[in-house]
Coordinates of C-alpha atoms in Angstrom, one line a residue:
Chain Y
M1 CA 123.6 114.5 105.9
G2 CA 121.9 111.3 106.6
T3 CA 118.3 110.0 106.7
P4 CA 116.5 109.9 110.0
I5 CA 115.1 106.4 111.0
K6 CA 111.6 105.9 109.6
D7 CA 109.4 104.0 112.0
V8 CA 105.9 104.2 113.5
S9 CA 104.8 104.3 117.1
I10 CA 102.2 101.8 118.4
P11 CA 99.3 103.5 120.1
D12 CA 98.5 102.4 123.7
N13 CA 95.0 101.3 122.7
A14 CA 96.2 99.1 119.8
P15 CA 94.9 95.5 119.8
K16 CA 97.1 93.1 121.8
E17 CA 95.1 89.9 121.3
L18 CA 94.5 88.0 118.1
L19 CA 90.9 88.6 116.8
L20 CA 90.5 85.4 114.9
S21 CA 86.7 85.3 114.5
K22 CA 86.7 88.9 113.3
H23 CA 89.2 88.1 110.6
A24 CA 87.2 85.1 109.4
D25 CA 84.1 87.4 109.2
Y26 CA 86.1 90.0 107.3
I27 CA 87.4 87.6 104.7
G28 CA 84.1 85.7 104.5
A29 CA 82.3 88.9 103.6
Y30 CA 85.0 90.4 101.3
G31 CA 83.6 89.1 98.0
S32 CA 80.0 90.0 98.8
K33 CA 80.2 93.6 97.6
K34 CA 81.0 93.0 94.0
D35 CA 79.8 96.4 92.8
D36 CA 82.1 98.2 95.2
Y37 CA 84.5 100.7 93.4
E38 CA 87.5 99.2 95.3
Y39 CA 86.5 95.7 94.4
V40 CA 86.0 96.6 90.7
M41 CA 89.3 98.5 90.6
T42 CA 91.2 95.5 91.9
E43 CA 89.9 93.1 89.3
Y44 CA 93.4 92.8 87.8
L45 CA 94.4 91.1 91.2
R46 CA 91.3 88.9 91.6
M47 CA 93.0 85.5 91.3
N48 CA 95.7 86.6 93.8
G49 CA 93.0 88.0 96.1
I50 CA 91.1 84.7 96.1
Y51 CA 94.3 82.9 97.0
W52 CA 95.0 85.4 99.9
G53 CA 91.5 85.1 101.2
L54 CA 91.2 81.3 100.9
T55 CA 94.7 80.7 102.4
A56 CA 93.9 83.0 105.3
M57 CA 90.6 81.1 105.9
D58 CA 92.3 77.7 105.7
L59 CA 95.0 78.9 108.2
M60 CA 92.1 79.8 110.6
D61 CA 90.5 76.4 109.7
E62 CA 87.5 78.2 108.2
L63 CA 87.9 77.2 104.6
K64 CA 84.5 75.5 104.7
R65 CA 82.8 78.9 104.9
M66 CA 83.9 79.8 101.4
N67 CA 82.0 79.0 98.2
K68 CA 84.2 76.3 96.7
E69 CA 82.0 75.7 93.6
E70 CA 82.0 79.3 92.6
V71 CA 85.8 79.6 93.0
L72 CA 86.5 76.5 90.9
V73 CA 84.2 77.7 88.1
F74 CA 85.9 81.0 88.1
V75 CA 89.4 79.5 88.0
K76 CA 88.4 77.3 85.1
Q77 CA 87.0 80.3 83.2
C78 CA 90.3 82.1 83.6
Q79 CA 92.4 79.4 81.8
H80 CA 93.3 80.5 78.2
E81 CA 93.9 78.5 75.1
S82 CA 97.7 79.0 75.6
G83 CA 97.4 77.2 79.0
G84 CA 98.1 80.2 81.1
I85 CA 95.7 81.6 83.6
S86 CA 94.6 85.3 83.9
C87 CA 93.6 87.2 87.0
S88 CA 90.0 87.5 85.9
V89 CA 87.8 86.8 82.9
G90 CA 88.7 88.9 79.9
H91 CA 92.2 89.7 81.3
D92 CA 95.5 88.2 80.0
P93 CA 97.3 85.2 81.3
H94 CA 100.3 85.8 83.6
L95 CA 102.6 83.7 85.8
L96 CA 101.6 85.8 88.9
C97 CA 97.9 84.7 88.5
T98 CA 98.8 81.2 87.3
L99 CA 100.6 80.5 90.5
S100 CA 97.7 81.8 92.6
A101 CA 95.3 79.7 90.6
I102 CA 97.4 76.5 91.1
Q103 CA 97.6 77.3 94.9
I104 CA 93.8 77.7 95.1
L105 CA 93.2 74.4 93.3
T106 CA 95.8 72.7 95.5
L107 CA 94.1 74.1 98.7
Y108 CA 90.9 72.5 97.4
D109 CA 92.6 69.3 96.2
A110 CA 91.0 70.1 92.8
Q111 CA 93.9 70.5 90.3
D112 CA 92.0 68.4 87.8
T113 CA 89.5 71.4 87.4
I114 CA 91.7 72.8 84.7
D115 CA 94.0 71.4 82.0
C116 CA 97.3 71.1 84.0
D117 CA 99.3 69.7 81.1
K118 CA 98.6 72.9 79.2
V119 CA 99.7 75.0 82.3
I120 CA 102.9 73.0 82.4
K121 CA 103.7 73.6 78.7
W122 CA 102.9 77.3 79.0
V123 CA 105.2 77.7 82.0
Q124 CA 107.9 75.8 80.1
S125 CA 107.5 78.1 77.1
L126 CA 108.3 81.2 79.3
Q127 CA 111.8 80.0 80.2
Q128 CA 114.6 81.8 78.4
D129 CA 118.0 80.7 77.3
D130 CA 119.7 82.3 80.3
G131 CA 117.3 80.3 82.6
S132 CA 115.1 83.3 83.5
F133 CA 111.4 83.5 83.1
Y134 CA 109.1 85.9 81.3
G135 CA 106.0 86.8 83.3
D136 CA 104.0 86.4 80.1
K137 CA 104.5 86.6 76.3
W138 CA 105.5 90.3 76.5
G139 CA 108.9 89.6 77.9
E140 CA 109.2 91.2 81.3
V141 CA 111.9 89.3 83.3
D142 CA 111.9 89.2 87.1
T143 CA 113.1 86.7 89.8
R144 CA 109.5 86.8 91.0
F145 CA 108.6 84.9 87.9
S146 CA 111.4 82.3 88.5
F147 CA 109.7 81.6 91.9
C148 CA 106.2 81.5 90.4
A149 CA 107.4 79.0 87.7
V150 CA 109.1 76.5 90.0
A151 CA 106.4 76.9 92.8
C152 CA 103.7 76.2 90.2
L153 CA 105.4 73.3 88.6
S154 CA 106.4 71.7 91.9
L155 CA 102.8 71.9 93.2
L156 CA 101.9 70.1 89.9
G157 CA 104.7 67.6 90.5
K158 CA 106.4 68.5 87.2
L159 CA 109.5 70.5 88.3
D160 CA 111.5 68.5 85.8
S161 CA 109.7 69.9 82.8
I162 CA 112.0 73.0 82.8
N163 CA 115.8 73.4 82.8
V164 CA 116.2 73.6 86.6
D165 CA 120.0 74.1 86.5
K166 CA 119.7 77.1 84.2
A167 CA 116.8 78.5 86.3
V168 CA 119.0 78.3 89.4
E169 CA 122.0 79.8 87.6
F170 CA 119.9 82.8 86.7
V171 CA 118.6 83.3 90.3
V172 CA 122.1 83.0 91.7
S173 CA 123.3 85.6 89.2
C174 CA 120.9 88.1 90.9
M175 CA 122.7 87.7 94.2
N176 CA 124.2 90.9 95.7
F177 CA 127.1 92.2 97.9
D178 CA 124.8 92.0 100.9
G179 CA 123.8 88.4 100.3
G180 CA 120.3 89.4 99.1
F181 CA 118.6 89.3 95.7
G182 CA 117.0 91.7 93.3
C183 CA 114.6 91.6 90.3
R184 CA 117.3 91.0 87.7
P185 CA 121.1 90.8 87.6
G186 CA 122.4 94.1 88.9
S187 CA 119.2 95.0 90.8
E188 CA 119.2 96.1 94.5
S189 CA 118.2 93.6 97.2
H190 CA 114.6 93.8 98.3
S191 CA 112.9 91.6 100.9
G192 CA 110.1 90.5 98.5
Q193 CA 112.6 89.4 95.8
I194 CA 114.8 87.7 98.5
Y195 CA 111.8 85.7 99.6
C196 CA 111.2 84.7 95.9
C197 CA 114.8 83.7 95.3
V198 CA 115.3 81.9 98.6
G199 CA 112.0 80.1 98.1
M200 CA 113.0 79.2 94.5
L201 CA 116.3 77.8 95.8
A202 CA 114.5 75.9 98.5
I203 CA 112.1 74.3 96.0
T204 CA 115.0 73.3 93.7
G205 CA 117.1 72.0 96.7
Q206 CA 119.9 74.6 96.0
L207 CA 120.0 76.6 99.3
H208 CA 123.7 76.0 99.6
H209 CA 124.2 78.9 97.2
I210 CA 123.1 81.3 99.9
N211 CA 125.5 82.8 102.4
A212 CA 123.1 82.4 105.3
D213 CA 125.0 84.4 107.8
L214 CA 125.5 87.4 105.5
L215 CA 121.9 87.3 104.3
G216 CA 120.6 86.6 107.8
W217 CA 122.3 89.8 109.1
W218 CA 120.7 91.9 106.3
L219 CA 117.3 90.4 107.0
C220 CA 117.4 90.7 110.8
E221 CA 118.4 94.4 110.4
R222 CA 115.0 94.9 108.9
Q223 CA 113.5 95.0 112.4
L224 CA 112.8 98.5 113.7
P225 CA 112.3 99.8 117.2
S226 CA 108.5 99.4 116.8
G227 CA 109.1 95.7 116.3
G228 CA 107.9 95.7 112.7
L229 CA 110.1 94.8 109.7
N230 CA 110.8 96.9 106.7
G231 CA 111.5 95.7 103.1
R232 CA 114.8 97.6 102.6
P233 CA 117.1 99.8 104.7
E234 CA 115.6 103.1 105.7
K235 CA 112.0 102.2 104.9
L236 CA 108.8 102.0 107.0
P237 CA 107.8 98.8 108.7
D238 CA 105.0 96.8 107.0
V239 CA 103.1 93.6 107.9
C240 CA 103.6 92.1 104.5
Y241 CA 107.4 92.7 104.7
S242 CA 107.2 91.0 108.1
W243 CA 106.2 88.0 106.2
W244 CA 108.7 88.1 103.3
V245 CA 111.6 88.6 105.8
L246 CA 110.3 86.2 108.4
A247 CA 109.7 83.4 105.9
S248 CA 113.2 83.9 104.4
L249 CA 114.8 83.8 107.9
K250 CA 112.9 80.6 108.6
I251 CA 114.1 79.0 105.4
I252 CA 117.7 79.8 106.1
N253 CA 117.3 78.8 109.8
R254 CA 118.0 82.3 111.3
L255 CA 114.5 83.1 112.7
Q256 CA 116.0 83.5 116.2
W257 CA 118.0 86.5 115.1
I258 CA 115.0 88.9 115.5
D259 CA 113.0 89.9 118.5
K260 CA 109.9 87.7 118.1
N261 CA 107.8 89.2 120.9
K262 CA 108.3 92.7 119.5
L263 CA 107.2 91.6 116.0
I264 CA 104.2 89.8 117.4
E265 CA 103.2 93.0 119.2
F266 CA 103.6 95.0 115.9
I267 CA 101.5 92.5 113.9
L268 CA 98.7 92.3 116.5
A269 CA 98.6 96.2 116.6
S270 CA 98.0 96.2 112.9
Q271 CA 94.6 94.5 113.3
D272 CA 91.4 96.5 113.0
E273 CA 89.2 95.8 116.0
E274 CA 86.0 97.1 114.3
T275 CA 86.1 95.5 110.8
G276 CA 88.6 92.6 111.4
G277 CA 91.5 92.2 109.1
F278 CA 95.1 93.5 109.2
A279 CA 96.6 96.7 107.7
D280 CA 100.1 97.3 106.6
R281 CA 100.8 99.1 109.9
P282 CA 98.8 100.2 112.9
G283 CA 95.9 102.6 112.1
D284 CA 95.8 102.1 108.3
M285 CA 93.0 100.5 106.2
V286 CA 92.9 96.7 106.2
D287 CA 92.9 94.4 103.1
P288 CA 93.0 90.6 102.4
F289 CA 96.7 90.8 101.3
H290 CA 97.9 92.1 104.7
T291 CA 95.4 89.9 106.5
L292 CA 97.0 86.7 105.0
F293 CA 100.5 87.8 105.7
G294 CA 99.7 89.0 109.2
L295 CA 98.2 85.5 110.0
A296 CA 101.0 83.6 108.3
G297 CA 103.6 85.7 110.1
L298 CA 102.0 84.9 113.5
S299 CA 101.9 81.2 112.5
L300 CA 105.6 81.2 111.8
L301 CA 106.2 83.0 115.1
G302 CA 104.5 80.0 116.9
N303 CA 100.9 81.1 117.4
T304 CA 99.1 77.7 117.8
S305 CA 95.6 79.0 117.2
I306 CA 96.6 79.3 113.5
K307 CA 97.6 76.3 111.5
P308 CA 101.3 75.9 110.8
V309 CA 102.2 77.6 107.6
N310 CA 104.8 76.5 105.0
P311 CA 107.4 79.3 104.7
V312 CA 108.1 78.6 101.0
Y313 CA 104.6 78.3 99.6
C314 CA 102.7 80.4 102.1
M315 CA 100.1 77.6 102.3
P316 CA 99.1 75.4 105.2
E317 CA 101.7 72.7 106.0
D318 CA 99.1 70.0 105.9
T319 CA 98.3 70.9 102.2
I320 CA 102.0 70.8 101.3
R321 CA 102.3 67.4 103.0
R322 CA 99.2 66.1 101.2
V323 CA 100.8 66.9 97.7
G324 CA 103.9 65.1 98.8
I325 CA 106.4 68.0 98.8
Q326 CA 109.3 67.7 101.1
L327 CA 111.8 70.5 101.3
D328 CA 115.3 70.6 102.8
L329 CA 115.5 73.9 104.6
L330 CA 118.8 75.0 106.1
Chain S
M1 CA 96.8 98.8 99.9
H2 CA 99.8 100.5 101.4
G3 CA 99.9 103.6 103.7
R4 CA 96.2 104.4 103.6
L5 CA 95.3 105.9 106.9
K6 CA 91.9 105.0 108.3
V7 CA 89.9 108.1 108.9
R8 CA 86.7 108.4 111.0
T9 CA 83.7 109.9 109.1
T10 CA 80.1 110.7 109.9
A11 CA 77.2 108.8 108.5
E12 CA 76.4 111.7 106.2
Q13 CA 80.0 111.9 104.9
Q14 CA 79.9 108.2 104.3
E15 CA 76.7 108.4 102.3
A16 CA 78.1 111.2 100.1
K17 CA 81.3 109.1 99.6
R18 CA 79.3 106.0 98.7
K19 CA 77.3 107.9 96.1
E20 CA 80.5 109.3 94.6
R21 CA 82.1 105.9 94.5
E22 CA 79.0 104.4 92.9
K23 CA 79.2 106.9 90.1
K24 CA 82.9 106.4 89.6
Q25 CA 82.4 102.6 89.6
K26 CA 79.8 102.9 86.8
I27 CA 82.1 105.1 84.6
Y28 CA 85.0 102.8 85.2
T29 CA 83.1 99.6 84.4
A30 CA 81.6 101.1 81.2
A31 CA 85.1 102.1 80.1
T32 CA 86.6 98.7 80.8
Q33 CA 83.8 96.9 79.0
R34 CA 84.2 99.2 76.0
T35 CA 88.0 98.5 76.0
F36 CA 87.5 94.7 76.1
Q37 CA 85.0 95.0 73.3
K38 CA 87.4 97.0 71.1
R39 CA 90.2 94.6 71.8
E40 CA 88.1 91.6 70.8
N41 CA 87.1 93.4 67.6
K42 CA 90.8 94.2 66.9
E43 CA 90.0 97.9 66.8
Y44 CA 93.6 99.2 67.1
D45 CA 92.9 102.9 66.9
E46 CA 93.3 106.2 68.6
E47 CA 90.0 105.8 70.5
A48 CA 91.4 102.6 72.1
L49 CA 94.5 104.5 73.1
K50 CA 92.3 107.2 74.6
I51 CA 90.1 105.0 76.7
T52 CA 92.8 102.7 77.9
G53 CA 94.8 105.8 78.7
E54 CA 92.0 107.1 80.9
I55 CA 91.8 103.9 82.8
L56 CA 95.5 103.4 83.2
S57 CA 96.1 106.9 84.5
V58 CA 94.0 106.0 87.5
N59 CA 94.9 102.3 87.6
P60 CA 98.3 101.7 86.2
D61 CA 98.5 98.1 87.4
F62 CA 95.8 96.9 85.1
Y63 CA 98.4 95.0 83.1
S64 CA 96.1 93.6 80.3
L65 CA 95.5 97.2 79.1
W66 CA 99.2 97.9 78.7
N67 CA 99.3 94.7 76.6
F68 CA 96.4 96.1 74.5
R69 CA 98.4 99.3 74.0
K70 CA 101.4 97.2 72.9
E71 CA 99.2 95.4 70.3
I72 CA 98.0 98.8 69.0
F73 CA 101.5 100.1 68.6
L74 CA 102.7 96.9 66.9
H75 CA 99.8 97.4 64.5
F76 CA 100.8 101.1 64.0
K77 CA 104.3 99.9 63.2
D78 CA 102.9 97.9 60.2
V79 CA 100.6 100.6 58.8
K80 CA 101.9 104.1 59.7
P81 CA 104.7 106.0 58.0
T82 CA 107.9 106.4 60.1
E83 CA 107.5 110.1 60.9
E84 CA 103.9 109.7 62.1
L85 CA 104.8 106.5 63.9
N86 CA 107.6 108.2 65.8
K87 CA 105.3 111.0 66.8
L88 CA 102.8 108.5 68.2
F89 CA 105.5 106.8 70.2
E90 CA 106.7 110.2 71.4
E91 CA 103.2 110.9 72.7
E92 CA 103.2 107.5 74.4
L93 CA 106.4 108.4 76.2
Y94 CA 104.8 111.6 77.3
F95 CA 101.8 109.8 78.6
L96 CA 104.0 107.3 80.4
E97 CA 105.8 110.1 82.1
S98 CA 102.5 111.6 83.4
C99 CA 101.5 108.1 84.7
L100 CA 104.9 107.7 86.4
K101 CA 104.5 111.0 88.2
V102 CA 101.3 109.8 89.8
N103 CA 102.5 106.3 90.5
P104 CA 106.3 105.9 90.1
K105 CA 106.3 102.3 91.4
S106 CA 104.1 100.5 88.9
Y107 CA 105.9 97.5 87.3
G108 CA 103.7 97.6 84.2
T109 CA 104.3 101.3 83.5
W110 CA 108.1 100.9 83.6
H111 CA 108.0 97.8 81.5
H112 CA 105.8 99.5 78.9
R113 CA 108.4 102.2 78.7
C114 CA 111.0 99.6 77.9
F115 CA 108.8 98.2 75.2
V116 CA 108.2 101.7 73.7
M117 CA 112.0 102.5 73.7
T118 CA 112.9 99.2 72.0
T119 CA 110.1 99.3 69.5
M120 CA 110.0 103.0 68.3
P121 CA 112.0 103.9 65.1
I122 CA 114.1 106.7 66.5
P123 CA 114.6 106.3 70.3
D124 CA 116.3 109.2 72.2
W125 CA 118.3 107.4 74.9
T126 CA 120.0 110.5 76.2
R127 CA 116.7 111.9 77.2
E128 CA 115.8 108.7 79.0
L129 CA 118.9 109.0 81.2
Q130 CA 117.8 112.5 82.1
L131 CA 114.4 111.2 82.9
C132 CA 116.0 108.7 85.3
N133 CA 118.0 111.6 86.9
K134 CA 114.8 113.5 87.4
F135 CA 112.9 110.6 89.0
L136 CA 115.8 109.7 91.2
E137 CA 115.7 113.3 92.5
Y138 CA 112.1 112.8 93.5
D139 CA 112.9 109.5 95.2
E140 CA 116.5 108.3 95.3
R141 CA 115.5 104.8 96.4
N142 CA 113.0 104.0 93.7
F143 CA 114.3 100.6 92.6
H144 CA 112.0 100.5 89.5
C145 CA 113.7 103.7 88.3
W146 CA 117.2 102.4 89.1
D147 CA 116.4 99.2 87.2
Y148 CA 115.1 101.2 84.2
R149 CA 118.3 103.3 84.4
R150 CA 120.4 100.1 84.2
F151 CA 118.3 99.1 81.2
V152 CA 119.0 102.4 79.5
V153 CA 122.7 102.3 80.4
K154 CA 123.1 98.8 78.9
T155 CA 121.1 99.4 75.8
S156 CA 122.7 102.7 74.9
N157 CA 126.3 101.8 76.1
V158 CA 126.7 104.5 78.8
P159 CA 130.3 104.1 80.2
A160 CA 130.4 102.5 83.6
K161 CA 132.7 105.3 84.8
D162 CA 129.9 107.9 84.1
E163 CA 127.5 105.8 86.2
F164 CA 130.1 105.5 89.0
D165 CA 130.5 109.3 89.0
F166 CA 126.7 109.6 89.2
T167 CA 126.6 107.4 92.4
T168 CA 129.5 109.5 93.9
A169 CA 127.4 112.6 93.4
K170 CA 124.3 110.9 94.9
I171 CA 126.3 109.8 97.9
A172 CA 127.8 113.3 98.4
S173 CA 124.3 114.7 98.6
N174 CA 123.1 112.0 101.0
F175 CA 125.3 109.3 102.5
S176 CA 122.3 107.3 103.4
N177 CA 121.6 106.0 99.9
Y178 CA 121.6 102.3 99.9
S179 CA 120.7 102.1 96.2
S180 CA 123.9 104.1 95.3
W181 CA 126.2 102.0 97.5
H182 CA 124.6 98.9 96.0
Y183 CA 125.2 100.2 92.4
R184 CA 128.9 100.9 93.3
S185 CA 129.4 97.3 94.3
K186 CA 128.3 96.3 90.8
L187 CA 130.3 98.9 88.9
L188 CA 133.6 98.5 90.7
P189 CA 134.3 94.9 89.5
Q190 CA 133.6 96.1 86.0
L191 CA 135.8 99.2 86.2
Y192 CA 138.7 97.9 88.3
P193 CA 138.6 94.1 88.1
D194 CA 141.0 91.9 90.1
S195 CA 140.1 88.2 90.1
H196 CA 142.5 87.5 93.1
H197 CA 140.5 89.6 95.5
S198 CA 137.4 88.1 97.1
S199 CA 135.3 91.2 96.1
G200 CA 136.7 91.1 92.5
V201 CA 138.1 94.6 92.9
Q202 CA 141.6 96.1 92.9
E203 CA 143.1 96.7 96.4
D204 CA 144.0 100.4 95.9
I205 CA 140.4 101.2 94.8
L206 CA 139.0 99.3 97.7
L207 CA 141.2 101.5 100.0
Q208 CA 139.7 104.6 98.4
E209 CA 136.2 103.3 98.9
F210 CA 137.1 102.5 102.5
E211 CA 138.0 106.1 103.0
T212 CA 134.7 107.3 101.5
V213 CA 132.6 104.8 103.5
Q214 CA 134.4 105.8 106.7
N215 CA 133.4 109.4 106.2
A216 CA 129.9 108.2 105.8
F217 CA 129.6 106.4 109.0
F218 CA 131.5 109.0 111.0
T219 CA 128.9 111.5 109.8
D220 CA 125.9 109.2 110.5
P221 CA 126.9 106.1 112.5
N222 CA 123.2 104.9 112.7
D223 CA 122.8 104.6 109.0
Q224 CA 122.9 101.0 107.9
S225 CA 123.9 101.6 104.2
S226 CA 127.5 102.4 104.9
W227 CA 128.0 99.5 107.3
F228 CA 126.8 96.9 104.9
Y229 CA 129.1 98.3 102.2
H230 CA 131.9 98.4 104.7
R231 CA 131.6 94.7 105.4
W232 CA 131.7 94.0 101.7
L233 CA 134.8 96.0 101.2
L234 CA 136.5 94.1 104.0
G235 CA 135.8 91.0 102.0
R236 CA 134.2 89.3 104.9
G237 CA 131.1 88.4 102.9
C238 CA 132.8 85.7 101.0
R239 CA 135.2 83.0 102.1
K240 CA 137.5 80.8 100.0
L241 CA 137.0 77.1 100.1
D242 CA 139.3 75.5 102.7
I243 CA 139.4 72.8 105.3
D244 CA 138.3 74.3 108.7
S245 CA 138.9 71.3 110.9
V246 CA 139.5 67.6 110.7
Y247 CA 138.7 65.0 113.4
I248 CA 139.7 61.4 113.2
S249 CA 138.2 58.7 115.4
R250 CA 140.2 55.5 115.5
H251 CA 137.6 54.1 117.9
K252 CA 134.6 54.6 115.5
S253 CA 136.7 54.2 112.3
C254 CA 135.6 57.5 110.9
I255 CA 136.9 60.8 109.7
L256 CA 135.0 64.1 110.1
V257 CA 135.8 67.2 108.1
T258 CA 134.3 70.7 108.2
F259 CA 134.9 73.2 105.4
T260 CA 134.8 77.0 105.2
K261 CA 132.1 76.8 102.5
T262 CA 129.4 74.3 101.5
L263 CA 130.4 71.7 99.0
L264 CA 129.2 68.5 97.5
I265 CA 131.6 65.5 97.8
S266 CA 130.6 63.0 95.1
R267 CA 132.1 60.6 92.6
E268 CA 132.7 63.5 90.2
N269 CA 133.9 65.9 92.9
S270 CA 135.8 63.5 95.2
I271 CA 138.3 63.9 98.0
N272 CA 141.8 62.3 98.0
L273 CA 142.3 60.8 101.4
V274 CA 145.8 59.5 102.1
I275 CA 146.7 57.7 105.3
N276 CA 150.2 56.6 106.0
G277 CA 151.0 57.1 102.3
K278 CA 148.1 55.0 101.2
D279 CA 145.1 56.2 99.2
V280 CA 142.0 55.4 101.1
E281 CA 138.6 55.2 99.5
G282 CA 135.3 55.7 101.3
E283 CA 131.8 57.0 100.9
W284 CA 131.2 60.6 102.2
L285 CA 127.9 61.8 103.6
N286 CA 126.8 65.0 105.3
Q287 CA 125.4 65.4 108.8
K288 CA 122.0 64.2 107.6
Q289 CA 123.5 61.1 106.1
Q290 CA 122.9 62.5 102.7
A291 CA 125.1 63.2 99.7
K292 CA 123.9 66.8 99.6
Y293 CA 125.7 70.2 99.9
S294 CA 127.0 70.9 103.4
T295 CA 130.0 72.2 105.3
F296 CA 130.2 69.0 107.3
W297 CA 131.3 65.7 105.9
I298 CA 131.9 62.3 107.4
S299 CA 133.3 59.1 106.1
F300 CA 133.2 55.7 107.7
C301 CA 135.9 53.4 106.4
N302 CA 136.9 50.1 107.8
N303 CA 140.2 49.8 106.0
F304 CA 141.6 53.1 107.4
W305 CA 143.8 51.4 109.9
C306 CA 144.8 48.2 108.2
S307 CA 148.3 49.3 107.5
S308 CA 149.1 50.6 111.0

């Protein structure tokens, strides 16, 4: 017995054009309903949510519509005595929120809003003897955190404050028979983790560890007949996985291995014509997360009405250039 | 938000829904505020467990509340007698199981389970392996559960052979099980190591696996899992370092070498170049004129041809 291929079909009336102004309106209004149940329930993701929204707006060249002062005050309030940053006031510091916060401050060219030296010391303190990183003081280890740590430190210009060789060694130890990467040594390959590990190796200048042909084959096989990409074999396509896979292919110089037009069609069909925004797949509810990754994906696929996006940091290329980061992609 | 279908509703339905959500929001916000207050007052008690439990069962990704529960349990560890303590931890495992049934893919929930198992006085690891079996029956691709299983296996020293047999049974019930094929690729080099083979596994075992995987793709040739595994078995994934080609230009006084794998030629990791029996020294750079990892290397050297 096998598993039938899981895919979706794109309805004939699905959007075929990019609805930029609707997306800008959607993101612009997202934070205005602060008493909404959904909004309150997702407080544990607030810092990430602000990064998704602001980056989406910046890619559409609409960042000026957002309330910069309010955002900077919020980020400052979320820095803890330890140096780490939490997702919202009253929550605990975590690497996932800390990276988002640094990305937000970098977008606004306002890193000096918080005590960056303390952030650096805190990130440093999370590195373990085997090179891995805890996400916070409670000890969960994951290659996502290795990415967060080096992305964060490189944006702050302090990559050398950790043991980079050991950090790389740990990420490489998570490589699998299919050329991909998982959460920890022994874990199954997953597009999200692959993006983190490939990105981590790009930032540290160690992409030669990757078997680009082998990994490229696994990644391009994520494309389904609908044009969308899934995160692992035998899974449904999803706009956010389109980003993780696409960005990884770009970093290892294998973007031409997928059918770009089919993927563009799938991403465009995942827009909501009424509300603006992108959903995970056609016909579902939209959210800021998929809206950012939909836009970023279209940017990598060459849409010139969106700013060029950096495949490693998922931030506008002009921002990455401004902070002086130069990456050697394959 | 994943997989939430957009449904069209009437204005009346929308208003009813809005009222219901407003009510839920108020209850939720009150509970959250109460929790934060208790945490600030260091009230590590059963009431705190109760309220955080109610919130986490609807919102298991609220990571700070799992942290609060960890603080409570670490406090219990200091003040409660062993028997009572173990009972509280048992209840926590039961609560976690009910959370996992609702949301089996929450990182925070699985990590909290690891915390409980490594913190409680008398952990029952056999039962944990059975829990993994059960959850992998609901969803044989749940990577959180597979990872938790590997944690249980490592901590309680489950033999690799038992795990290998588990993957065999999983594959027998469904060939298209990428997670199981993946796990085999990790178990085989442990069980049947051979450092001479590129996969790190003994040849006769690889042939047996080849047979198994052939059955899989004969049955279902469109399934990707078996094809990826097949390629790995054939050892095509990994090449040994060797020279692929060499080109020498007398005209430009340079030598170009391509290798089967990327490498870094440097002072510490240099190349011996001998021309007409004479050692020749030269600087090596890659195609971007940099001393960085590449498969392509070039050296310009003026004294190559002096002796000829």
